[in-house]
mmCIF file of C-alpha atoms in Angstrom:
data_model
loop_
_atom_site.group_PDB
_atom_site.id
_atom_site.type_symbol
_atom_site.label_atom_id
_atom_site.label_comp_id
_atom_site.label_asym_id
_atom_site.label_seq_id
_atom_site.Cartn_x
_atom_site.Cartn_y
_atom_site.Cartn_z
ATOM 1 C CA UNK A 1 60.360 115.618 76.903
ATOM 2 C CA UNK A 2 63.449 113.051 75.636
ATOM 3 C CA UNK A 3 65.792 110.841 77.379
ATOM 4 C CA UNK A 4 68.442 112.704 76.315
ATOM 5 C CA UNK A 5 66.836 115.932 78.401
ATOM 6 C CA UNK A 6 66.495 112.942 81.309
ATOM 7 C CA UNK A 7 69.933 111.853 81.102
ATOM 8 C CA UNK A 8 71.502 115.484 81.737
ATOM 9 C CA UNK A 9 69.370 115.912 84.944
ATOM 10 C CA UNK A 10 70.281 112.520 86.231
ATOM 11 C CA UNK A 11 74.048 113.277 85.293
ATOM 12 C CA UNK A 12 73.842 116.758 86.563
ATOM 13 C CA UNK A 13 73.542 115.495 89.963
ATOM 14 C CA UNK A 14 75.770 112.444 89.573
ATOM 15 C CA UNK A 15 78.564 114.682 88.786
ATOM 16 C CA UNK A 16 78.519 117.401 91.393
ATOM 17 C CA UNK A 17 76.724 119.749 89.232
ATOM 18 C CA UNK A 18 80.008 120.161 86.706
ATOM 19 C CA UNK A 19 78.079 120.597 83.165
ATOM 20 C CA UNK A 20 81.860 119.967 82.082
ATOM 21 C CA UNK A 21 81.720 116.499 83.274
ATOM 22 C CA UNK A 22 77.982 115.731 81.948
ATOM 23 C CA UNK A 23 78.844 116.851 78.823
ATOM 24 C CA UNK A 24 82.002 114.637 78.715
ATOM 25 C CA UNK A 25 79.773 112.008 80.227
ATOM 26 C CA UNK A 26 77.151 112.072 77.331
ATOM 27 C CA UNK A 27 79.101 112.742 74.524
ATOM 28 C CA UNK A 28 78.065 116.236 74.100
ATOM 29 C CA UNK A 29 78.667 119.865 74.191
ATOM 30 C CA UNK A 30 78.137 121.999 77.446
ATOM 31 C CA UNK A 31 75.786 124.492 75.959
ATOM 32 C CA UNK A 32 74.017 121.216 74.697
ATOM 33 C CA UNK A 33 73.725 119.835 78.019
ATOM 34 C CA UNK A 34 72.529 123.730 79.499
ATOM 35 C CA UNK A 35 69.817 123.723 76.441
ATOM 36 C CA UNK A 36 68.772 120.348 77.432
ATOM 37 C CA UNK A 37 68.277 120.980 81.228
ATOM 38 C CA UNK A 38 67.035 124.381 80.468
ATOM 39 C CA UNK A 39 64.088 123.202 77.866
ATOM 40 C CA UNK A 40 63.121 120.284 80.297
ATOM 41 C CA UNK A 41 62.538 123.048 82.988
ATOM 42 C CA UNK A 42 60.930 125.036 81.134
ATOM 43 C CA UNK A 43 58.102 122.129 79.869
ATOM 44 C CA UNK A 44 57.763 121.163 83.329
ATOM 45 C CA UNK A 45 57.658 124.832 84.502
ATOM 46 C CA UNK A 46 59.875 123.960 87.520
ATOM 47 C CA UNK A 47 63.372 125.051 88.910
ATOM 48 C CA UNK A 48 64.856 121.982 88.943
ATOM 49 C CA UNK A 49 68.446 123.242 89.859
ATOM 50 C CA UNK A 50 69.463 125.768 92.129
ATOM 51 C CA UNK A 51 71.927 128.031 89.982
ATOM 52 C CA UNK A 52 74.513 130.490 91.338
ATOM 53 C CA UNK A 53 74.642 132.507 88.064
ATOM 54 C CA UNK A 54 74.979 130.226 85.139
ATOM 55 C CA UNK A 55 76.269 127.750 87.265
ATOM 56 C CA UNK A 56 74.312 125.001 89.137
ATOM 57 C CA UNK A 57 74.496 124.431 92.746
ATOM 58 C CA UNK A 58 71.910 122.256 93.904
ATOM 59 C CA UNK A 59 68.680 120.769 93.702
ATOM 60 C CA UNK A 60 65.798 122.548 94.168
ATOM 61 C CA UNK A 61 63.315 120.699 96.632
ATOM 62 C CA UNK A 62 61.230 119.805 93.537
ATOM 63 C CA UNK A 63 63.991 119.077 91.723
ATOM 64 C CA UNK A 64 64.768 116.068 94.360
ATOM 65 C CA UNK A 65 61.593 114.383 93.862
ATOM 66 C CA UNK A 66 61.894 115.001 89.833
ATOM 67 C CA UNK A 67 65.317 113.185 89.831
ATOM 68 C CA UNK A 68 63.573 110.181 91.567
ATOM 69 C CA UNK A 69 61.063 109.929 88.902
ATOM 70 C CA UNK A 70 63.970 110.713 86.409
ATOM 71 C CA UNK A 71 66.135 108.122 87.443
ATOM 72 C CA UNK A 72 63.177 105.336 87.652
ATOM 73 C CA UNK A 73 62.404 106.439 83.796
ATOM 74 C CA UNK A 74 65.677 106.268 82.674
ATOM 75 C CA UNK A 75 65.597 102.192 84.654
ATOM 76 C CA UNK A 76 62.777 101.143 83.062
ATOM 77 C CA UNK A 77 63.891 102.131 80.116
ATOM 78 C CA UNK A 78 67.227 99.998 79.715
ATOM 79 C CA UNK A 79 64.985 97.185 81.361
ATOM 80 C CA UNK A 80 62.494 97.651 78.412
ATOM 81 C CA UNK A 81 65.378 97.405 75.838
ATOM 82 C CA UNK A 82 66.598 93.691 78.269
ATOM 83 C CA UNK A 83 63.308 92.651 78.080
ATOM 84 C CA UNK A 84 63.644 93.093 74.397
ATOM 85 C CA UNK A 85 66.370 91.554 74.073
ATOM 86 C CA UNK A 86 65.259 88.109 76.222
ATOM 87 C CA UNK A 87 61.919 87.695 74.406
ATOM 88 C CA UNK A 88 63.632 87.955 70.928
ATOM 89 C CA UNK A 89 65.475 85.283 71.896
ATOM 90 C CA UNK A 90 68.812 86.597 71.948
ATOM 91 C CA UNK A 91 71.280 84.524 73.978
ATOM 92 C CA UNK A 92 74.093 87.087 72.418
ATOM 93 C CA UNK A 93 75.000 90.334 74.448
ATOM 94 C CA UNK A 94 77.634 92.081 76.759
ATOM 95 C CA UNK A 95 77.500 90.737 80.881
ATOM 96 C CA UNK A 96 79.528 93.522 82.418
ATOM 97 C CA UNK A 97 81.330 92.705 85.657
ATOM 98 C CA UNK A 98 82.793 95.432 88.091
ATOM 99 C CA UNK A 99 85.244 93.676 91.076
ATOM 100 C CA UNK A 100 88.312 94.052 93.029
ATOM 101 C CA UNK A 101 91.646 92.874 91.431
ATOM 102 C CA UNK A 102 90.889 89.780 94.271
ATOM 103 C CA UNK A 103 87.865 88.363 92.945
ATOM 104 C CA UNK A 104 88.790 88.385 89.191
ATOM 105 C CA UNK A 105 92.422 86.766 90.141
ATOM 106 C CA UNK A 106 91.481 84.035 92.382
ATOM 107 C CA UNK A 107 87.773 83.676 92.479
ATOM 108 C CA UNK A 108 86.401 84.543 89.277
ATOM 109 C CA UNK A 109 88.618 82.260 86.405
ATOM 110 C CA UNK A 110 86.508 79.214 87.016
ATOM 111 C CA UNK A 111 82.809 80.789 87.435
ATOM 112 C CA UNK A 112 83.957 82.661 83.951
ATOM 113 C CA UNK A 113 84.914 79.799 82.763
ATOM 114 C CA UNK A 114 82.098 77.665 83.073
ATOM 115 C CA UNK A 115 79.483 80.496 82.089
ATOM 116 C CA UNK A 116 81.482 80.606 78.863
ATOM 117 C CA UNK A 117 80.801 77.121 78.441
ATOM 118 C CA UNK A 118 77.525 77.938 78.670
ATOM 119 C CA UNK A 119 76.727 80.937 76.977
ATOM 120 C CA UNK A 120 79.098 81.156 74.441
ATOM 121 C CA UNK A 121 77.983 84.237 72.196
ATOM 122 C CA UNK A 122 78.044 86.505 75.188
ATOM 123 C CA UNK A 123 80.784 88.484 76.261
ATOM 124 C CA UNK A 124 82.433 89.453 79.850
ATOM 125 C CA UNK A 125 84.149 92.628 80.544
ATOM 126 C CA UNK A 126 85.420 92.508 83.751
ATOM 127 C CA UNK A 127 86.165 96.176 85.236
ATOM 128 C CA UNK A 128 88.516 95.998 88.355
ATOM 129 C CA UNK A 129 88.679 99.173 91.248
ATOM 130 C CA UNK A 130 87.589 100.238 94.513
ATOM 131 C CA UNK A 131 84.173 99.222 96.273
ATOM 132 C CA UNK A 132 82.841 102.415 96.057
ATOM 133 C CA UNK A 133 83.388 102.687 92.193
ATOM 134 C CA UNK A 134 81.803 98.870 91.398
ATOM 135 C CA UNK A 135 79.064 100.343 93.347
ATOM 136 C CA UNK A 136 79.019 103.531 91.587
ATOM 137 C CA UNK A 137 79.372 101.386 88.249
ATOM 138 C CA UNK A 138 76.530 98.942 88.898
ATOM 139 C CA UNK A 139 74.078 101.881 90.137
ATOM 140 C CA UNK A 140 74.972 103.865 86.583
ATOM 141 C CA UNK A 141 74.548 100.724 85.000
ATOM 142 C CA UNK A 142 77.717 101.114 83.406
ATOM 143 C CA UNK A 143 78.078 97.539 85.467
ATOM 144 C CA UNK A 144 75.864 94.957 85.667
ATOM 145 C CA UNK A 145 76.702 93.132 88.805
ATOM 146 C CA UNK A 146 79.069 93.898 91.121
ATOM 147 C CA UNK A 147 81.141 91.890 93.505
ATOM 148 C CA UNK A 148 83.230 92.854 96.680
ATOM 149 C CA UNK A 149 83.864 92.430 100.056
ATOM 150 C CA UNK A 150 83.367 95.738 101.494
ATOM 151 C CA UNK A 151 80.758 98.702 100.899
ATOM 152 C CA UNK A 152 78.240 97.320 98.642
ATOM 153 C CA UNK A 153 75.422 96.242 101.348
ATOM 154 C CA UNK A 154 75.891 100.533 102.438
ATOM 155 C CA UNK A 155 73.600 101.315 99.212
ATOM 156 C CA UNK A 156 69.815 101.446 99.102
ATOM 157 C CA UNK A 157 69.946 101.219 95.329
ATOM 158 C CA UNK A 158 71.264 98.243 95.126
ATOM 159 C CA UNK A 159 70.207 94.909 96.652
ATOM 160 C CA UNK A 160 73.239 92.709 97.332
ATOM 161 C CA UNK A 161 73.706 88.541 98.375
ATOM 162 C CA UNK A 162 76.028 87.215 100.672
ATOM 163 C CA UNK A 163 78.071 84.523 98.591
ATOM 164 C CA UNK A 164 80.840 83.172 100.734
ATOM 165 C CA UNK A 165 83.007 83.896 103.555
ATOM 166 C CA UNK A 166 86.874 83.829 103.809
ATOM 167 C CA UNK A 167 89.562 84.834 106.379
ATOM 168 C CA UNK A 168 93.148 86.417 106.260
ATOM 169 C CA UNK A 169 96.123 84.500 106.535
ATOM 170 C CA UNK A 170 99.826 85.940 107.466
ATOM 171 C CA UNK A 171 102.231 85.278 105.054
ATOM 172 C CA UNK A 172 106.586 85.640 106.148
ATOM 173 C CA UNK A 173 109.738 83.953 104.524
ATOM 174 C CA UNK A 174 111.181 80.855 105.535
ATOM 175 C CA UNK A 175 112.760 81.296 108.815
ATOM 176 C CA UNK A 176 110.782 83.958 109.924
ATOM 177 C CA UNK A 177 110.813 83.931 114.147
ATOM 178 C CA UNK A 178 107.172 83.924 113.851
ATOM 179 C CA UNK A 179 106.973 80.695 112.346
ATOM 180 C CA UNK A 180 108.489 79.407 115.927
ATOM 181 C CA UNK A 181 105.656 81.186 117.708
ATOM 182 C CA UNK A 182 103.250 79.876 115.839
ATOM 183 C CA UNK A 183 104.250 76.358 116.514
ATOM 184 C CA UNK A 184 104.131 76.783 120.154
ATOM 185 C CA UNK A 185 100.636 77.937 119.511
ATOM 186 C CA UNK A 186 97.902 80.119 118.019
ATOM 187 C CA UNK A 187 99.538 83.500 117.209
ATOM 188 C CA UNK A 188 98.619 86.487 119.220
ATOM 189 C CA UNK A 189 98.136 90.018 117.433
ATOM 190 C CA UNK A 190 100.510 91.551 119.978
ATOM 191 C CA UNK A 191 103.295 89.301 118.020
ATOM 192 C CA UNK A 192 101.867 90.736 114.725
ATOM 193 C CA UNK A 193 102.265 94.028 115.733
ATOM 194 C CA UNK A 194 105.552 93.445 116.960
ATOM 195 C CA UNK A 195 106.788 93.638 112.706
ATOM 196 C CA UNK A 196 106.193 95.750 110.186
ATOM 197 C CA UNK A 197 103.366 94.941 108.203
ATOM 198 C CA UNK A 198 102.275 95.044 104.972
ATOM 199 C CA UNK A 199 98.599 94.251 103.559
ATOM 200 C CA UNK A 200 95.697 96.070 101.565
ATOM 201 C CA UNK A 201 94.879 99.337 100.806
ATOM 202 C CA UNK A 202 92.242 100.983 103.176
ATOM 203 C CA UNK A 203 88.372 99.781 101.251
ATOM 204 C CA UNK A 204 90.110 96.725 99.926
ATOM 205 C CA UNK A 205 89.740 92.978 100.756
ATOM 206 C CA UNK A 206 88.350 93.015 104.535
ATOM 207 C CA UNK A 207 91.027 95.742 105.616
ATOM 208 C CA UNK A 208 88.454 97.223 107.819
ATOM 209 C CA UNK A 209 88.523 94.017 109.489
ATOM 210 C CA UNK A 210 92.193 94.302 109.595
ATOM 211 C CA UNK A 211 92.402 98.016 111.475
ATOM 212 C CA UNK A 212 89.431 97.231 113.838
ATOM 213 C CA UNK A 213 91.182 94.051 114.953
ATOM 214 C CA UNK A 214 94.334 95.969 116.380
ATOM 215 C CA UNK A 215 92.318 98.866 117.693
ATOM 216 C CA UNK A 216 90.255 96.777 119.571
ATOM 217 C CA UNK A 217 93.462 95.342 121.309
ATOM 218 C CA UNK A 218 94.979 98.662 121.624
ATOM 219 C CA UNK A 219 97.714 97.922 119.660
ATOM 220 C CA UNK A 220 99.480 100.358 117.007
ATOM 221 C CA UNK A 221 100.936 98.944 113.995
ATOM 222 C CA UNK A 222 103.405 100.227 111.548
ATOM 223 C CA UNK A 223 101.930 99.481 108.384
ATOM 224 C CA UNK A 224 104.791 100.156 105.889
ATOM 225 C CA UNK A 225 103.249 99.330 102.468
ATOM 226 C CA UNK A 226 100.088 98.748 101.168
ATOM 227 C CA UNK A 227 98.276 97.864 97.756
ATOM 228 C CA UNK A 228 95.729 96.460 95.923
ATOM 229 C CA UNK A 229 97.034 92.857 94.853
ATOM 230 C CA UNK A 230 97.756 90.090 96.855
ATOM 231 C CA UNK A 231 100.739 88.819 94.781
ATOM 232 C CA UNK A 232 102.310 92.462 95.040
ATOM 233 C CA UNK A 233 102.312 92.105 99.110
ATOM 234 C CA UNK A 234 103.565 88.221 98.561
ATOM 235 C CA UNK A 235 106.376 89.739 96.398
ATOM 236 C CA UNK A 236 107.630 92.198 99.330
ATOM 237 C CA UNK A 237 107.157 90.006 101.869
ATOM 238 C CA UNK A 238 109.713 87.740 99.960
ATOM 239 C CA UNK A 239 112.000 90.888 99.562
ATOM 240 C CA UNK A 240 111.997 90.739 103.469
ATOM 241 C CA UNK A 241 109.553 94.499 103.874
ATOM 242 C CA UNK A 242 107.498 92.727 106.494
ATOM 243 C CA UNK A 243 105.202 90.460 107.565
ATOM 244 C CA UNK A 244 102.024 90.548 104.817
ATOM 245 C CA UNK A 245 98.229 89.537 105.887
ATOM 246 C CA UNK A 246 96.585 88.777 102.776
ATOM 247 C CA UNK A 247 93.047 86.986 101.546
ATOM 248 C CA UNK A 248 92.477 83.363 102.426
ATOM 249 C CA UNK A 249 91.876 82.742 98.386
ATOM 250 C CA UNK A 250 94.869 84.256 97.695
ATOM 251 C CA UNK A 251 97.530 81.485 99.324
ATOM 252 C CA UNK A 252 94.706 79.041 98.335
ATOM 253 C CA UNK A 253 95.662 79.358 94.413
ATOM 254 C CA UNK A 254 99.007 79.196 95.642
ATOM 255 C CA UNK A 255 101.807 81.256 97.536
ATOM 256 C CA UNK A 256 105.174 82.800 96.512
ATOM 257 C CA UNK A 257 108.185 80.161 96.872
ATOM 258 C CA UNK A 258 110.239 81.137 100.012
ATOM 259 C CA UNK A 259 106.625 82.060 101.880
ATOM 260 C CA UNK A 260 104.958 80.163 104.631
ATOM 261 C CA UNK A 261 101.526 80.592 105.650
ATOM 262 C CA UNK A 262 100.319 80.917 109.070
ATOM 263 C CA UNK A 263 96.527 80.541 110.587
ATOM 264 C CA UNK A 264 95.237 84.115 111.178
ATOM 265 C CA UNK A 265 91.130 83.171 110.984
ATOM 266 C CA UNK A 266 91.172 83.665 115.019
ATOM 267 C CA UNK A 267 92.782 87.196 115.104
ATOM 268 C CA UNK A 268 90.267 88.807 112.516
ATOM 269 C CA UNK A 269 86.445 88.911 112.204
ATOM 270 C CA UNK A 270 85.393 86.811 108.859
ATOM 271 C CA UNK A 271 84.864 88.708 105.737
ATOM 272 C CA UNK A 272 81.939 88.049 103.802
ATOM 273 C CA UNK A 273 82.041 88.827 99.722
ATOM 274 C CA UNK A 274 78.740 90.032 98.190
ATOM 275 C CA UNK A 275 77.682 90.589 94.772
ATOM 276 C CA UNK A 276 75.226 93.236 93.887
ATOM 277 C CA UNK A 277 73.137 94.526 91.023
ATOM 278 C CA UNK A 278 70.275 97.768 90.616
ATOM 279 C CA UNK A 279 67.517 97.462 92.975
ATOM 280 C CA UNK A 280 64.543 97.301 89.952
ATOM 281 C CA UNK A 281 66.856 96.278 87.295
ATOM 282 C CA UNK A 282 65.528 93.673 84.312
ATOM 283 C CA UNK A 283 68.267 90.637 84.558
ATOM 284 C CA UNK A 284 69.146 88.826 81.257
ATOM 285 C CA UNK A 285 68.630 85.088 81.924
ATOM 286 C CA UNK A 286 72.550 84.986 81.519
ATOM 287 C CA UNK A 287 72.718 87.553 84.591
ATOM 288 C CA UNK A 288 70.647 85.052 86.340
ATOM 289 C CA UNK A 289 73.025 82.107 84.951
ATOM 290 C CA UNK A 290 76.129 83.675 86.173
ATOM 291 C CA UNK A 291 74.846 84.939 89.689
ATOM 292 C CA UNK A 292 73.631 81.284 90.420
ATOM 293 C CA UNK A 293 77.267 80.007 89.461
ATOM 294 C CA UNK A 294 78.516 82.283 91.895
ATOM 295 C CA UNK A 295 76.606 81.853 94.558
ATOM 296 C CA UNK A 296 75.097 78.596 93.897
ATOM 297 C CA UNK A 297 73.578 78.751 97.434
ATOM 298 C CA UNK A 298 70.553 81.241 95.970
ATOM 299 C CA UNK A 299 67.823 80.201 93.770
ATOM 300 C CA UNK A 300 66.281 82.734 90.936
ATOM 301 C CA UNK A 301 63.477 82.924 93.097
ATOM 302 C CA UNK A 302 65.158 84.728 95.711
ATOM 303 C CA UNK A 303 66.989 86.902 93.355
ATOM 304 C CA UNK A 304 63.655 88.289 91.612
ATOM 305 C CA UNK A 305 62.091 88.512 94.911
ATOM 306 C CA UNK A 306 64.848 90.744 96.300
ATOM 307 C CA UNK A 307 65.809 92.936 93.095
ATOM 308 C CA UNK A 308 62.007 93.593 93.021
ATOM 309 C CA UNK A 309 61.346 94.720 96.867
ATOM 310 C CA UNK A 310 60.988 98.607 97.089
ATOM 311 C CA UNK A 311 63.199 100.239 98.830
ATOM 312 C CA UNK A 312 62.114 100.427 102.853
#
């Protein structure tokens, strides 16, 4: 038995069962990754995959429980080589850092900063998508923390904080006839959806929050462009597209000239961003440094206390 026999079985089922994608995965050959699963089966003198020909399927039901066990090994290992790492005293090494384009434009600069300060000899790579791939990234470990508004509380691998909560804000151009409603008083989602609207792409920055809101009131909406980045929505709202809801954090760090900002805290429930890491993992004392700077609400108590709980 080797890690690199582990590794295929945990990739196998990561990927769907595509020995294609494992192999591309691991830096190998298909055959090698068939030979790998193959002689691991045959020591254990289990089925671990279902196979439909040459082709794999499915798990097996003992293959289930040996991809636990598989998956644990293959933890404890990379915590073993972190462990190594902290008691030879190394305050060099890689913190990777999966997010949405949000956090690492408006939240992120000045936590980065000061860990830098701190830490000099170790280096950030910050990897921006969707939710469900920072969650994906962080339970590979190709990640280790991950940060996000939505999705990453859904996952029993990972154990996730609450860090802060923000609201959305609607954002028009100078002039716009909803700046005179607003004035007259709080503004009503029935005059939002009233415009065209433009805002985040579904699984981004509290747009659940967003669609619930107006479904709850009955309302449709005509949602005529959407993306990822808060400056791109500023930048057709200025063009005069429609009427943009963005992130609170956002028109904090400052707003497009031409745009005014109006209170939208009461129309839509309050998004809370998390950060999350493996459920078992070993944290560097960096990892520890930089999750206290973000949240600086939690103690390292708490955090080894939670990353440590089984899973219920």
């Amino acid at each position: 038995m080797n890690f690199q026999q582990l590794r295929s079985i945990r990739e196998a089922a990561r990927c769907g069962f595509n020995l294609t994608e494992v192999a591309n995965v691991l830096f190998t050959s298909q055959p090698g990754v068939s030979r790998q699963i193959r002689e691991l089966e045959e020591e254990l003198g289990v089925e671990i995959f279902e196979r439909n020909g040459k082709r794999l399927t499915g798990l097996t039901e003992p293959g289930k429980g040996i991809l636990h066990i598989v998956e644990r090994l293959l933890l404890e290992a990379e915590n073993l080589r972190q462990a190594s790492n902290e008691y030879a005293g190394e305050q060099s090494g890689t913190l990777a850092i999966a997010t949405t384009h949000t956090q690492a434009r408006y939240v992120l600069p000045q936590v980065v900063q000061t860990f830098r300060t701190a830490f000099p000899q170790v280096r950030i790579a910050l990897q921006q998508s969707s939710p469900e791939h920072i969650a994906d990234w962080v339970m590979s470990g190709k990640a280790d923390v991950g940060i996000a508004t939505e999705g990453l509380s859904e996952f029993k691998e990972l154990v996730s904080f609450p860090c802060y909560t923000w609201s959305h804000v609607v954002v028009v151009p100078d002039g716009h006839p909803l700046l005179a409603l607003s004035a007259r008083g709080p503004l009503k989602l029935a005059d939002l959806a009233g415009h065209a609207l433009i805002t985040y792409d579904i699984g981004f920055t509290g747009r659940s929050h967003i669609d619930t809101a107006f479904r709850n009131a009955g309302l449709d909406t005509d949602i005529v462009l959407t993306a990822m980045d808060s400056d791109v929505i500023q930048q057709y709202v200025s063009l005069g597209l429609g009427v943009g809801i963005v992130a609170s954090m956002a028109l904090e760090r400052g707003r497009h000239q031409g745009l005014q900002a109006i209170e939208a805290a009461h129309l839509f429930a309050p998004n809370i961003t998390r950060l999350a890491v493996r459920r078992g993992a070993y944290l560097r004392a960096y990892t520890y440094e930089f999750i206290l700077r973000f949240a600086p609400e939690l103690t390292r108590a708490e955090i080894v206390a939670a990353v440590n709980e089984p899973v219920q």
